[in-house]
């Protein structure tokens, strides 16, 4: 009986002790989010800000557009194409990062401990430089009079520069470069724990090389793959700097589209509603992640 | 002992006051402020100037309106000055503190967007037209068709600066309308023309001076001074005055209502109305200023530049953009938003 009371008071104490953190979390995390939700149900103010009148127009305009002149309503294919481009580019970025990241992580994990430390260190070097600078560096490489085109022209392979800058390809190159380390690190962590004796066992049981990879290696390092994919996919989806610099303001992604609403578009409610949509997509991706990774976890 | 030290410090501070006191935060368009002008101002007054860049009127408005920006002076375009004033973001100028106020050229002294210059003084004015690399396209460039219906050589290579008022105005003039029109028939043509043209553009971005200089861009909607700077680096760049009509504009300096360094700001405003100093502004950014007598201090290349001296045959096509009524702005914003998607 005494022990029970003791435990209960300890639980209460724990609650009280964590109260400051909870309050902080509520104010700092939920507060701003709540403002975004409220703003998405208001009318745009003159030039900027919001007018405090309830309206679902912003949500309506995510999926539908009303013609400026005759008022006919149609599906907002322009918005949808921006969403589709964002999802498409993010998936492609994830795929590229995975294809490049898996052999890289495998290579690092199979070195001696000393060499491993050096390779991991090299992987983290790009993080020392600001993202914007790195993006401009990519721009310097792919622009019409940049490194790539000048080299190709001087080698006589092409006569006029290849237009890569300001295309979806440019955005893709930029994002794959920027987010690759986020794929390599979790993959490395997974491969590092992998018991290589299992591969020998696979071969002993007459599995082909492909069979070992597909049925032994990949299933075991799956949590690392899923974590890496999420770490690349989520920031890609919300990317702002890379498409802004390399996409030339015409090929927008969701992040740029949201920014546009708070700037030149002068429609804060629409910007807020779009932010919520992005948040929902990211949450859905995370939900899938927890489902997929827990299914495999022997403890869960 | 402590008192002595304090007294000494005070004395020292007094003696070197000219070099140590005062700072000023200028919020201006990027690549627009002459470093020479700032050096001279600091040398004469001891006031340290911090410059922060923006790339559009809307950016400047949003940041200033949010409050606590810490900026003292801002340089909005003519059509944004009334917006800043209406929102109470600019402080009325105390002209008794501006001894050089009378240097403002007669044409710019009483302007529609700021009657009697109660809130702003001129920074620079210019035109919006097109810049084309003549080694890529050597046809007629004095037309807005360069970006609204590009010749074959330029398809897929045209940049359009994301400056709503300039681009919409150029297009309205192209289809035969007037600035600030609310005529739906005209605006429908404007939208259709822009939406059709968009496919032949490569980007909607700023930074045109550098990209024209380095041949990364071969055609763009651009401002005259920026084009002149690019031409000085790259002789193939030429400026076209769209004969269908093109906007004239002026950016003016205003004192922010929440400025912390008001005395310093007044000194700066007075300083840039001295013709010699105004000439420094123009020599850097290559736009004309609104100060009488500054021509005498301009370099020879500015006095004859085809980008600065508007050729007689195109002079009549230049039209000053007034501040449009809210209704017109709403329609333009709707078209612009549709375009930027």
Coordinates of C-alpha atoms in Angstrom, one line a residue, chain B:
Chain B
X1 CA 40.2 57.1 -9.6
X2 CA 37.1 55.8 -11.3
X3 CA 35.8 59.3 -11.8
X4 CA 39.1 60.4 -13.4
X5 CA 39.0 57.4 -15.7
X6 CA 35.4 58.2 -16.7
X7 CA 36.2 61.8 -17.3
X8 CA 39.2 60.9 -19.5
X9 CA 37.0 58.5 -21.4
X10 CA 34.4 61.2 -21.9
X11 CA 37.1 63.6 -23.1
X12 CA 38.5 61.1 -25.5
X13 CA 35.0 60.3 -26.8
X14 CA 34.5 64.0 -27.3
X15 CA 37.7 64.5 -29.2
X16 CA 37.2 61.6 -31.5
X17 CA 33.4 62.0 -31.6
X18 CA 33.4 62.7 -35.3
X19 CA 34.9 59.3 -36.1
X20 CA 33.0 57.2 -33.6
X21 CA 29.4 58.4 -33.3
X22 CA 26.4 57.7 -35.3
X23 CA 25.2 54.9 -37.5
X24 CA 22.7 54.6 -40.2
X25 CA 20.8 51.6 -41.6
X26 CA 19.9 51.9 -45.3
X27 CA 17.5 49.5 -46.8
X28 CA 17.9 49.6 -50.5
X29 CA 17.6 47.6 -53.7
X30 CA 20.5 45.2 -54.3
X31 CA 23.5 46.4 -56.3
X32 CA 22.0 49.9 -56.3
X33 CA 24.0 51.9 -53.7
X34 CA 27.3 53.5 -54.7
X35 CA 30.1 52.4 -52.4
X36 CA 32.0 55.6 -53.2
X37 CA 29.0 57.6 -52.0
X38 CA 28.9 55.8 -48.7
X39 CA 32.7 56.1 -48.2
X40 CA 32.5 59.9 -48.8
X41 CA 29.5 60.2 -46.5
X42 CA 31.3 58.3 -43.7
X43 CA 34.5 60.4 -44.2
X44 CA 32.6 63.6 -43.9
X45 CA 30.2 62.8 -41.1
X46 CA 31.8 59.9 -39.2
X47 CA 28.5 58.1 -39.5
X48 CA 28.8 54.3 -40.3
X49 CA 26.3 53.1 -42.9
X50 CA 25.0 49.6 -43.0
X51 CA 23.3 48.6 -46.2
X52 CA 20.8 45.8 -46.5
X53 CA 19.5 44.6 -49.9
X54 CA 16.1 43.7 -51.1
X55 CA 15.0 42.6 -54.5
X56 CA 11.4 43.8 -54.8
X57 CA 9.0 46.4 -53.4
X58 CA 6.9 43.7 -51.9
X59 CA 9.9 42.2 -50.0
X60 CA 10.7 45.7 -48.6
X61 CA 7.1 46.4 -47.6
X62 CA 6.6 43.0 -45.9
X63 CA 9.8 43.4 -43.9
X64 CA 9.2 47.0 -42.8
X65 CA 5.6 46.3 -42.1
X66 CA 6.5 43.5 -39.8
X67 CA 8.1 46.1 -37.5
X68 CA 11.4 46.2 -35.6
X69 CA 13.4 46.0 -38.8
X70 CA 15.9 48.4 -37.5
X71 CA 16.2 50.2 -40.8
X72 CA 16.2 54.0 -41.0
X73 CA 15.8 54.7 -44.7
X74 CA 14.0 52.8 -47.5
X75 CA 13.9 53.3 -51.3
X76 CA 10.4 52.3 -52.6
X77 CA 9.3 52.8 -56.2
X78 CA 6.9 55.6 -57.0
X79 CA 3.8 53.3 -57.0
X80 CA 4.7 51.9 -53.6
X81 CA 5.4 55.2 -51.9
X82 CA 1.6 55.8 -51.3
X83 CA 1.3 52.3 -49.9
X84 CA 4.1 53.0 -47.4
X85 CA 2.5 56.3 -46.5
X86 CA -1.0 55.0 -46.2
X87 CA 0.2 52.2 -43.8
X88 CA 2.0 54.9 -41.7
X89 CA 5.4 53.4 -42.3
X90 CA 7.1 56.6 -43.5
X91 CA 7.6 59.7 -41.4
X92 CA 6.8 63.1 -42.9
X93 CA 10.0 65.0 -43.7
X94 CA 10.9 68.1 -41.7
X95 CA 12.1 70.2 -44.7
X96 CA 13.7 72.7 -42.4
X97 CA 16.4 70.1 -41.7
X98 CA 17.0 69.6 -45.4
X99 CA 19.0 72.6 -46.6
X100 CA 19.6 71.2 -50.1
X101 CA 15.9 70.4 -50.7
X102 CA 15.7 73.1 -53.4
X103 CA 18.3 71.1 -55.5
X104 CA 15.5 68.7 -56.5
X105 CA 14.9 69.2 -60.2
X106 CA 11.7 71.0 -61.0
X107 CA 10.2 68.0 -62.8
X108 CA 10.6 65.8 -59.6
X109 CA 9.6 68.4 -57.0
X110 CA 5.9 67.9 -56.9
X111 CA 5.0 64.4 -58.0
X112 CA 1.7 62.6 -58.1
X113 CA 2.7 59.8 -55.8
X114 CA 4.2 62.2 -53.2
X115 CA 2.7 65.7 -53.4
X116 CA 5.2 68.4 -52.4
X117 CA 7.7 65.7 -51.7
X118 CA 6.4 65.5 -48.1
X119 CA 7.7 62.0 -47.5
X120 CA 10.5 61.2 -50.0
X121 CA 13.3 62.6 -52.0
X122 CA 14.6 61.3 -55.4
X123 CA 17.1 58.5 -55.5
X124 CA 17.1 57.5 -59.2
X125 CA 14.8 57.2 -62.2
X126 CA 14.9 55.2 -65.4
X127 CA 13.0 53.2 -67.9
X128 CA 12.0 49.5 -68.2
X129 CA 12.6 48.0 -71.6
X130 CA 14.4 44.9 -73.0
X131 CA 18.0 43.9 -73.2
X132 CA 19.2 41.7 -76.0
X133 CA 22.5 40.2 -76.9
X134 CA 22.9 41.3 -80.5
X135 CA 25.2 38.5 -81.4
X136 CA 22.3 36.1 -80.9
X137 CA 19.6 38.2 -82.4
X138 CA 20.3 41.2 -84.6
X139 CA 16.7 42.1 -85.6
X140 CA 14.6 45.0 -84.2
X141 CA 14.8 45.1 -80.5
X142 CA 12.7 48.2 -79.9
X143 CA 9.6 46.2 -79.2
X144 CA 8.0 44.3 -76.3
X145 CA 7.5 41.4 -78.6
X146 CA 11.0 40.4 -77.6
X147 CA 9.6 38.8 -74.5
X148 CA 5.8 38.6 -75.4
X149 CA 6.3 36.8 -78.8
X150 CA 10.1 36.2 -79.1
X151 CA 11.8 35.8 -82.5
X152 CA 12.9 32.2 -83.2
X153 CA 16.5 32.9 -82.1
X154 CA 15.3 33.8 -78.6
X155 CA 12.6 31.2 -78.0
X156 CA 13.4 29.4 -74.7
X157 CA 16.1 31.9 -73.8
X158 CA 14.2 34.9 -72.5
X159 CA 14.3 36.0 -68.9
X160 CA 11.6 38.1 -67.4
X161 CA 12.3 40.1 -64.2
X162 CA 9.6 39.1 -61.6
X163 CA 8.5 42.8 -61.1
X164 CA 4.8 42.7 -61.5
X165 CA 4.1 46.4 -62.2
X166 CA 6.7 46.7 -65.0
X167 CA 5.8 43.5 -66.7
X168 CA 2.1 44.0 -66.6
X169 CA 2.5 47.6 -67.8
X170 CA 4.7 46.6 -70.7
X171 CA 2.1 44.0 -71.7
X172 CA -0.9 46.4 -71.3
X173 CA 0.9 48.8 -73.6
X174 CA 1.7 46.0 -76.0
X175 CA -2.0 45.1 -76.5
X176 CA -3.0 48.8 -76.7
X177 CA -4.2 49.7 -73.3
X178 CA -3.4 52.4 -70.8
X179 CA -1.5 52.2 -67.5
X180 CA -3.8 51.3 -64.6
X181 CA -6.6 50.2 -67.0
X182 CA -9.5 48.2 -65.5
X183 CA -10.8 47.3 -68.9
X184 CA -11.5 43.6 -68.7
X185 CA -11.2 43.1 -72.4
X186 CA -7.7 44.6 -72.4
X187 CA -6.7 42.6 -69.3
X188 CA -8.0 39.4 -70.8
X189 CA -5.7 40.0 -73.7
X190 CA -2.9 40.8 -71.3
X191 CA -3.3 37.5 -69.5
X192 CA -3.6 35.4 -72.6
X193 CA -0.5 37.0 -74.1
X194 CA 1.6 36.5 -71.0
X195 CA 0.4 32.9 -70.5
X196 CA 1.2 32.1 -74.1
X197 CA 4.6 33.8 -73.9
X198 CA 5.6 32.1 -70.7
X199 CA 6.4 28.9 -72.5
X200 CA 9.2 30.6 -74.4
X201 CA 10.9 32.0 -71.3
X202 CA 13.8 30.3 -69.5
X203 CA 13.4 32.0 -66.2
X204 CA 11.8 34.7 -64.1
X205 CA 14.7 36.0 -62.0
X206 CA 16.7 39.1 -61.0
X207 CA 20.5 39.5 -61.2
X208 CA 20.3 40.5 -64.9
X209 CA 23.4 42.7 -64.9
X210 CA 25.8 39.9 -64.1
X211 CA 24.1 37.3 -66.3
X212 CA 23.9 39.6 -69.3
X213 CA 27.6 40.4 -68.8
X214 CA 28.6 36.8 -68.7
X215 CA 26.4 35.7 -71.6
X216 CA 24.4 33.5 -69.3
X217 CA 21.4 35.4 -70.5
X218 CA 20.9 36.6 -74.0
X219 CA 17.5 38.4 -73.7
X220 CA 15.6 39.8 -70.8
X221 CA 13.1 42.4 -69.6
X222 CA 15.5 44.8 -68.0
X223 CA 16.1 48.3 -66.6
X224 CA 18.1 50.8 -68.6
X225 CA 20.9 51.4 -66.1
X226 CA 21.4 47.6 -65.5
X227 CA 21.7 47.2 -69.2
X228 CA 24.3 49.9 -69.5
X229 CA 26.4 48.3 -66.8
X230 CA 26.1 45.0 -68.7
X231 CA 27.1 46.7 -72.0
X232 CA 30.2 48.2 -70.4
X233 CA 31.2 44.6 -69.6
X234 CA 29.9 43.0 -72.8
X235 CA 29.7 45.1 -76.0
X236 CA 27.1 42.8 -77.6
X237 CA 24.4 43.8 -75.1
X238 CA 21.9 46.4 -76.4
X239 CA 18.9 48.1 -74.8
X240 CA 15.6 48.3 -76.6
X241 CA 12.8 50.9 -76.0
X242 CA 9.5 49.1 -76.8
X243 CA 7.8 51.3 -79.3
X244 CA 4.4 50.0 -78.1
X245 CA 5.1 51.8 -74.8
X246 CA 7.4 51.3 -71.9
X247 CA 7.3 52.5 -68.2
X248 CA 9.2 55.3 -66.7
X249 CA 9.8 54.9 -63.0
X250 CA 11.4 56.6 -60.1
X251 CA 12.7 55.2 -56.7
X252 CA 12.7 57.7 -53.8
X253 CA 14.2 57.6 -50.4
X254 CA 11.9 57.9 -47.4
X255 CA 12.5 58.0 -43.6
X256 CA 10.9 55.1 -41.8
X257 CA 8.5 56.0 -39.0
X258 CA 10.3 53.7 -36.6
X259 CA 13.8 54.9 -37.5
X260 CA 16.3 54.8 -34.6
X261 CA 18.9 57.1 -36.2
X262 CA 16.7 60.1 -37.3
X263 CA 19.5 62.8 -37.1
X264 CA 21.9 60.6 -39.2
X265 CA 19.1 59.9 -41.7
X266 CA 18.5 63.6 -42.2
X267 CA 22.2 64.2 -42.7
X268 CA 22.2 61.4 -45.4
X269 CA 19.1 62.8 -47.1
X270 CA 20.6 66.3 -47.3
X271 CA 24.0 64.8 -48.4
X272 CA 22.6 63.0 -51.4
X273 CA 20.8 66.2 -52.7
X274 CA 24.2 67.8 -53.3
X275 CA 24.6 67.5 -57.1
X276 CA 28.2 66.2 -56.8
X277 CA 27.0 63.3 -54.5
X278 CA 23.9 62.6 -56.6
X279 CA 26.2 62.2 -59.5
X280 CA 28.0 59.5 -57.6
X281 CA 24.8 57.5 -57.2
X282 CA 24.2 57.7 -60.9
X283 CA 27.8 56.9 -61.9
X284 CA 27.5 53.6 -60.0
X285 CA 24.1 52.3 -60.8
X286 CA 23.9 54.1 -64.2
X287 CA 20.5 55.7 -63.8
X288 CA 19.6 59.4 -63.9
X289 CA 18.9 61.1 -60.6
X290 CA 16.4 63.8 -59.9
X291 CA 18.9 66.5 -58.7
X292 CA 19.4 69.6 -60.7
X293 CA 23.0 70.3 -61.7
X294 CA 24.3 66.8 -61.1
X295 CA 25.0 66.3 -64.9
X296 CA 28.1 68.5 -64.6
X297 CA 29.7 65.8 -62.3
X298 CA 28.8 62.8 -64.5
X299 CA 31.3 60.9 -66.5
X300 CA 31.2 61.5 -70.3
X301 CA 30.0 58.0 -71.0
X302 CA 26.8 58.6 -69.1
X303 CA 26.0 61.8 -71.0
X304 CA 25.9 60.0 -74.4
X305 CA 24.8 56.5 -73.3
X306 CA 21.9 55.2 -75.5
X307 CA 20.4 53.6 -72.4
X308 CA 20.3 56.9 -70.5
X309 CA 19.6 59.5 -73.2
X310 CA 16.3 58.4 -74.6
X311 CA 16.4 58.6 -78.4
X312 CA 13.9 61.2 -79.8
X313 CA 11.9 58.7 -81.8
X314 CA 11.1 56.6 -78.7
X315 CA 10.7 59.4 -76.2
X316 CA 6.9 59.7 -76.7
X317 CA 6.4 55.9 -75.9
X318 CA 7.7 56.3 -72.4
X319 CA 4.9 56.7 -69.8
X320 CA 5.1 57.3 -66.1
X321 CA 3.4 54.6 -64.1
X322 CA 0.9 56.2 -61.7
X323 CA -0.2 54.4 -58.5
X324 CA -3.1 52.3 -59.7
X325 CA -6.4 52.2 -57.8
X326 CA -6.9 49.1 -55.5
X327 CA -9.3 47.5 -58.0
X328 CA -6.7 47.6 -60.8
X329 CA -4.0 46.3 -58.5
X330 CA -6.2 43.4 -57.5
X331 CA -6.8 42.5 -61.2
X332 CA -3.1 42.7 -61.9
X333 CA -2.2 40.6 -58.9
X334 CA -4.6 38.0 -60.0
X335 CA -3.1 37.9 -63.5
X336 CA 0.4 37.9 -62.0
X337 CA -0.3 35.0 -59.6
X338 CA -1.8 33.0 -62.4
X339 CA 1.4 33.7 -64.4
X340 CA 3.8 32.8 -61.6
X341 CA 2.2 29.4 -61.1

